[in-house]
Short mmCIF file of C-alpha atoms in Angstrom, two decimals:
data_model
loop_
_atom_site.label_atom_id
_atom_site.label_comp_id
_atom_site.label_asym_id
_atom_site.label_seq_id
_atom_site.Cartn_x
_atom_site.Cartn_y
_atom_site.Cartn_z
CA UNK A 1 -4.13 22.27 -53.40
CA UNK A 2 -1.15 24.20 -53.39
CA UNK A 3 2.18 22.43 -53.17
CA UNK A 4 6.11 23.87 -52.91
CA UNK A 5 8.58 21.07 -52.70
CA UNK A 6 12.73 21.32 -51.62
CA UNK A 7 15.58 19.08 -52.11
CA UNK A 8 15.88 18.11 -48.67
CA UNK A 9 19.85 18.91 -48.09
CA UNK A 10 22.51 20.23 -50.07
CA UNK A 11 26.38 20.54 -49.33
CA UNK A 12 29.38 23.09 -50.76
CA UNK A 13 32.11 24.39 -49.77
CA UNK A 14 33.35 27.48 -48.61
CA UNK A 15 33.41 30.25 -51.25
CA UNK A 16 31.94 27.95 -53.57
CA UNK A 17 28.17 29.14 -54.99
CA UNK A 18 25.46 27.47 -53.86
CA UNK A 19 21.80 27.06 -55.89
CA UNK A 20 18.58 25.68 -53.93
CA UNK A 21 15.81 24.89 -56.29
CA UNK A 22 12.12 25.50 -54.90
CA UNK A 23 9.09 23.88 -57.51
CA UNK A 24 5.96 24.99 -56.91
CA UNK A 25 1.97 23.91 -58.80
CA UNK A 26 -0.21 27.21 -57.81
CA UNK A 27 -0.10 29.11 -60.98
CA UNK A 28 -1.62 32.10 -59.21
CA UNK A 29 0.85 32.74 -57.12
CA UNK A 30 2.13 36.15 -57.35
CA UNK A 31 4.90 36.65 -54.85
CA UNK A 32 7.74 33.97 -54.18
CA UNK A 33 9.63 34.11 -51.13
CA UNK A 34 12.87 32.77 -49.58
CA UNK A 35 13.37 32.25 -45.95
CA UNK A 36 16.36 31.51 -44.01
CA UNK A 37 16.14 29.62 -40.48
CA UNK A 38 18.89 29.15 -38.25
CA UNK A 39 19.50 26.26 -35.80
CA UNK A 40 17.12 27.35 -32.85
CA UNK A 41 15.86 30.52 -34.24
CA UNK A 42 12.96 31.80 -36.22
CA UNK A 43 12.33 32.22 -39.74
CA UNK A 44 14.18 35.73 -41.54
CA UNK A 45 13.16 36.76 -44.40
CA UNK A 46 15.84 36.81 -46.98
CA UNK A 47 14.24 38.04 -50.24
CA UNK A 48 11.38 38.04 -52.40
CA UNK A 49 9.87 38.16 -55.98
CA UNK A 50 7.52 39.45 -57.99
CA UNK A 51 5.65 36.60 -60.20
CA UNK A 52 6.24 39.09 -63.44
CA UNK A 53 9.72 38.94 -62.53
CA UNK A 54 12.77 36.95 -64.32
CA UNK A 55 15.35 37.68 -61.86
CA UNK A 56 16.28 39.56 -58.94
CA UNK A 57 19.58 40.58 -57.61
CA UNK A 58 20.41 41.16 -53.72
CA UNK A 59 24.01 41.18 -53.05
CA UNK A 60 25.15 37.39 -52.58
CA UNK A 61 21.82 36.57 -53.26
CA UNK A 62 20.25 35.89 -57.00
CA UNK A 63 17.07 34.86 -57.53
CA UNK A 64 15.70 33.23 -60.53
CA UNK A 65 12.02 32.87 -61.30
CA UNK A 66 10.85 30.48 -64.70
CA UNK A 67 7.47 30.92 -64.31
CA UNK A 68 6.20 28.51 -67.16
CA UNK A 69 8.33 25.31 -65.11
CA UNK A 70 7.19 26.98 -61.93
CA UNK A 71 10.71 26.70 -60.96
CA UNK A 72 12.13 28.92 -58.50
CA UNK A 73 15.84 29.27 -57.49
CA UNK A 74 18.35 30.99 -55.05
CA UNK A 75 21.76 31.58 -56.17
CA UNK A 76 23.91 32.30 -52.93
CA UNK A 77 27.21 33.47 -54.08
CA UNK A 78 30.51 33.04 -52.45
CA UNK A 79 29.07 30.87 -50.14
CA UNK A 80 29.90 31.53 -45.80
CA UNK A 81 30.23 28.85 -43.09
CA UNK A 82 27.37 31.51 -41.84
CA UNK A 83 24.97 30.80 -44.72
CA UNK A 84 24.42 27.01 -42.67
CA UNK A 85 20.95 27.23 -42.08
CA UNK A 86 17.56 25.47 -43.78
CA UNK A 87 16.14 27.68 -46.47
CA UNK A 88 12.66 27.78 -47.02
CA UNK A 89 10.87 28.47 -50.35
CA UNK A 90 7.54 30.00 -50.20
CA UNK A 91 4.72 30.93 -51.97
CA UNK A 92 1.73 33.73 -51.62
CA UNK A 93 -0.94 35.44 -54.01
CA UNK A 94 0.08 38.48 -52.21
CA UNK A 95 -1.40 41.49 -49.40
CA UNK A 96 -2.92 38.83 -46.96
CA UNK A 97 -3.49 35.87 -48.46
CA UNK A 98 -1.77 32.50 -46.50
CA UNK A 99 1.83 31.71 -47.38
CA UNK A 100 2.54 28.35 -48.19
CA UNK A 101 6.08 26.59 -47.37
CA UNK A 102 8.28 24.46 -48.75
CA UNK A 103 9.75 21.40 -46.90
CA UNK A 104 13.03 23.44 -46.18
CA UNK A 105 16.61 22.44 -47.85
CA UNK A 106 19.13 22.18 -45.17
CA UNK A 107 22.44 23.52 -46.23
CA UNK A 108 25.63 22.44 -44.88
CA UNK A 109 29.10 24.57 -45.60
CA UNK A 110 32.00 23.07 -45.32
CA UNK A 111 35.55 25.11 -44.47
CA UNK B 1 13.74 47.04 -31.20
CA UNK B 2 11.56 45.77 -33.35
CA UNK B 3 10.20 42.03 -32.33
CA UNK B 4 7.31 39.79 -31.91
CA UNK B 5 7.56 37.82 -29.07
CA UNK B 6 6.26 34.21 -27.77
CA UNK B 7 5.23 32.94 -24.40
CA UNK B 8 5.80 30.21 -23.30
CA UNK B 9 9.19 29.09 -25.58
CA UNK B 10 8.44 25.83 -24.10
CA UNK B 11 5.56 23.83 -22.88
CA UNK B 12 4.73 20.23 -21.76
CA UNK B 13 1.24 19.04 -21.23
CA UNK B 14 -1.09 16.46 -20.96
CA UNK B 15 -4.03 15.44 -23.66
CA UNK B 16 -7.15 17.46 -22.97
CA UNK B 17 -5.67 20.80 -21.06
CA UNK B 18 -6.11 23.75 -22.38
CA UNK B 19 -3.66 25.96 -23.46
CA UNK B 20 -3.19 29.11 -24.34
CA UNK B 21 0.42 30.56 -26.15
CA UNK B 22 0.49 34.23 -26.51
CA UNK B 23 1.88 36.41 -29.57
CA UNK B 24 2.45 39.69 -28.94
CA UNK B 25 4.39 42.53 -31.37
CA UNK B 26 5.83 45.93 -31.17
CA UNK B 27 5.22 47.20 -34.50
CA UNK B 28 1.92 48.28 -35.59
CA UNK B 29 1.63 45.62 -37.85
CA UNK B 30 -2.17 44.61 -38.99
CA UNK B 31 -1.07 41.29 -39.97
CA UNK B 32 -0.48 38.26 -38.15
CA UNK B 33 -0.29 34.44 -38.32
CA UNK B 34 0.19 31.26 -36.76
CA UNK B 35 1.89 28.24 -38.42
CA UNK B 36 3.54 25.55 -37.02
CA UNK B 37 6.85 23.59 -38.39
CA UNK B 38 7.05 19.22 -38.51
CA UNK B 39 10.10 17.77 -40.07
CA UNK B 40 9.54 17.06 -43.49
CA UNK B 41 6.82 19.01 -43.58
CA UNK B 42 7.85 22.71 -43.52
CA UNK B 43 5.88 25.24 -42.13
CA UNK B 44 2.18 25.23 -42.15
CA UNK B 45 -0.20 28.31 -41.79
CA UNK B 46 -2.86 27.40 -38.89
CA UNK B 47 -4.41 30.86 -38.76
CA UNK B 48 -4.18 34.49 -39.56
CA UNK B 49 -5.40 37.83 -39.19
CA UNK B 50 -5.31 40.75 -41.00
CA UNK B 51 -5.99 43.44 -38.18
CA UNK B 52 -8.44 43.43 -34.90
CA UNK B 53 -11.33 41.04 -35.25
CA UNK B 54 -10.40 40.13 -38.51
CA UNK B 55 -9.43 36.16 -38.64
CA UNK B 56 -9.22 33.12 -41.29
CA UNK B 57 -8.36 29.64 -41.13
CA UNK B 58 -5.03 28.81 -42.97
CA UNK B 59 -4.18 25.34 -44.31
CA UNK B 60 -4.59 23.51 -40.49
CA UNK B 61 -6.73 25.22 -38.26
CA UNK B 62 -8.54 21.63 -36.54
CA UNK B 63 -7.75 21.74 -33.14
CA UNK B 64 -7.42 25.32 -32.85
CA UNK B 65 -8.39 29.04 -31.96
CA UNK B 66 -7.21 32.16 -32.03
CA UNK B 67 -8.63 35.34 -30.83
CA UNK B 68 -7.52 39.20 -32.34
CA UNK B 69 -9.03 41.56 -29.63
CA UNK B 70 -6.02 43.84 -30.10
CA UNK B 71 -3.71 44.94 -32.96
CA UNK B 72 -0.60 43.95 -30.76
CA UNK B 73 -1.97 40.41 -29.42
CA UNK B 74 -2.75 37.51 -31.36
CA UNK B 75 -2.93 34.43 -28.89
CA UNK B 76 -3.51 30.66 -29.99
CA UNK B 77 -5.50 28.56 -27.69
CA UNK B 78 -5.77 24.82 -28.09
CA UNK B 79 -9.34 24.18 -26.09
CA UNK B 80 -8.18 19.86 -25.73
CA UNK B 81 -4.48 19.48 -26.90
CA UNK B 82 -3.78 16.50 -28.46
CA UNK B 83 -0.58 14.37 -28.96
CA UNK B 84 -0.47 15.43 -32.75
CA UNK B 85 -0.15 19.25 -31.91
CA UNK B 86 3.19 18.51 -30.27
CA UNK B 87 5.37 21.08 -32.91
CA UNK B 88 7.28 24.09 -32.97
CA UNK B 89 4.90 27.04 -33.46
CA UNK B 90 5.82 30.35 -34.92
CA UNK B 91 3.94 33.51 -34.80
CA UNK B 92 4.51 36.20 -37.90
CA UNK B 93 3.45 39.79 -38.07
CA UNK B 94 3.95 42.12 -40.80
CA UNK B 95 2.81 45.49 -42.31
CA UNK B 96 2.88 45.10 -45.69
CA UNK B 97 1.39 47.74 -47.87
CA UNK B 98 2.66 46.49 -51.16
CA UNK B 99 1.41 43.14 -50.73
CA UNK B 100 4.89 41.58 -50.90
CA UNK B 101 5.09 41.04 -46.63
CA UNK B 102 8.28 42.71 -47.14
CA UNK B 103 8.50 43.07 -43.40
CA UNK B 104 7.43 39.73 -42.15
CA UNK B 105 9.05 39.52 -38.32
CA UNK B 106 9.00 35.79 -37.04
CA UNK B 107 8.86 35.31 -33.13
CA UNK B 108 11.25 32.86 -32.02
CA UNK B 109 9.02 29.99 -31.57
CA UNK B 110 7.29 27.65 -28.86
CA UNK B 111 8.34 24.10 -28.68
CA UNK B 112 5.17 22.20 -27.09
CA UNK B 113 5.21 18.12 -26.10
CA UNK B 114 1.60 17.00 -25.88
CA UNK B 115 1.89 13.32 -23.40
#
């Protein structure tokens, strides 16, 4: 089956950059998602890609897709003490077919 | 505003009573879902819908039901709760008619204890 897996925690410091890797094994998937969830709060979701796309570009937030190492990334420059939160990685063949999650990387920003 | 909301946000209940959490959103939106979060596990889909009457198991549907009579309501009912369904559970909508689930709204979750 289907499997996305996280780095469990990763720690930088303020107005450093900060990359979470996602891996994922469904070749088929054609849209690849990141979530962000605060402490106590739902899932938001931050930004998505395209599975014929390299890169995408949202502000802070880069995403980089290499599709033949089914290796997906979020860049998150200039990194805020508000960017704390777990960051999920997720994967979908698209309209409304199930999303699968990764485990969640927990980041931690440091002043 | 814009939401999908959860009922109860927190729940505590013995092994074989039935339960019912309710899902309700604001937005039109023909799809929603179920999943519920375990540390170290992530999120996992339990069920989903993609409008009225319209349902499908996601990756851990034992255990449970869920019922889309209307486009706004999508409760989960757990006929004999168990001590392994003690989780958070989130509820998603979204209207997404590029495929992406470019919208995808999260409730705020329910936090049930199964004794």
């Amino acid at each position: 089956g289907e499997d996305v897996e996280q780095s469990l925690f990763l720690s930088v410091r303020e107005g450093d950059s900060s990359v979470i890797n996602c891996t994922y094994t469904d070749s088929s998937s054609t849209y690849l998602y990141w979530y962000k969830q605060e402490p106590g709060a739902g899932l938001q979701l931050l930004t998505y890609i395209f599975s014929n796309m390299d890169m995408k570009q949202d502000q802070r937030l880069t995403v980089l897709l290499n599709k033949k190492d089914k290796h997906l990334s979020l860049r998150i420059a200039d990194t805020q003490t508000g960017d704390s939160a777990i960051y999920f990685c997720a994967e979908s063949m698209g309209g409304y077919q199930k999303v699968t999650f990764g485990t969640g990387t927990k980041l931690q920003v440091i002043p | 505003e814009a939401q999908v909301t959860q009922n109860p946000r927190y729940l505590i209940t013995v092994t074989g009573k039935k339960l019912t959490v309710t899902c309700s959103q604001n937005m039109n939106h023909e799809y929603m879902s179920w999943y519920r979060q375990d540390p170290g596990l992530g999120l996992r889909q339990i069920y989903y819908s993609m409008n009225v009457e319209v349902t499908d198991k996601g990756d851990v549907p034992e255990g449970y039901k869920v019922s889309r009579k209307e486009k706004r309501n999508f409760p989960l009912i757990l006929e004999s709760p168990s001590p392994n369904q003690t989780s958070l559970y989130f509820c998603a909508s979204s209207s997404s008619r590029t495929g992406a689930q470019e919208t995808q709204y999260f409730g705020p979750g329910t936090r049930l204890l199964v004794l």
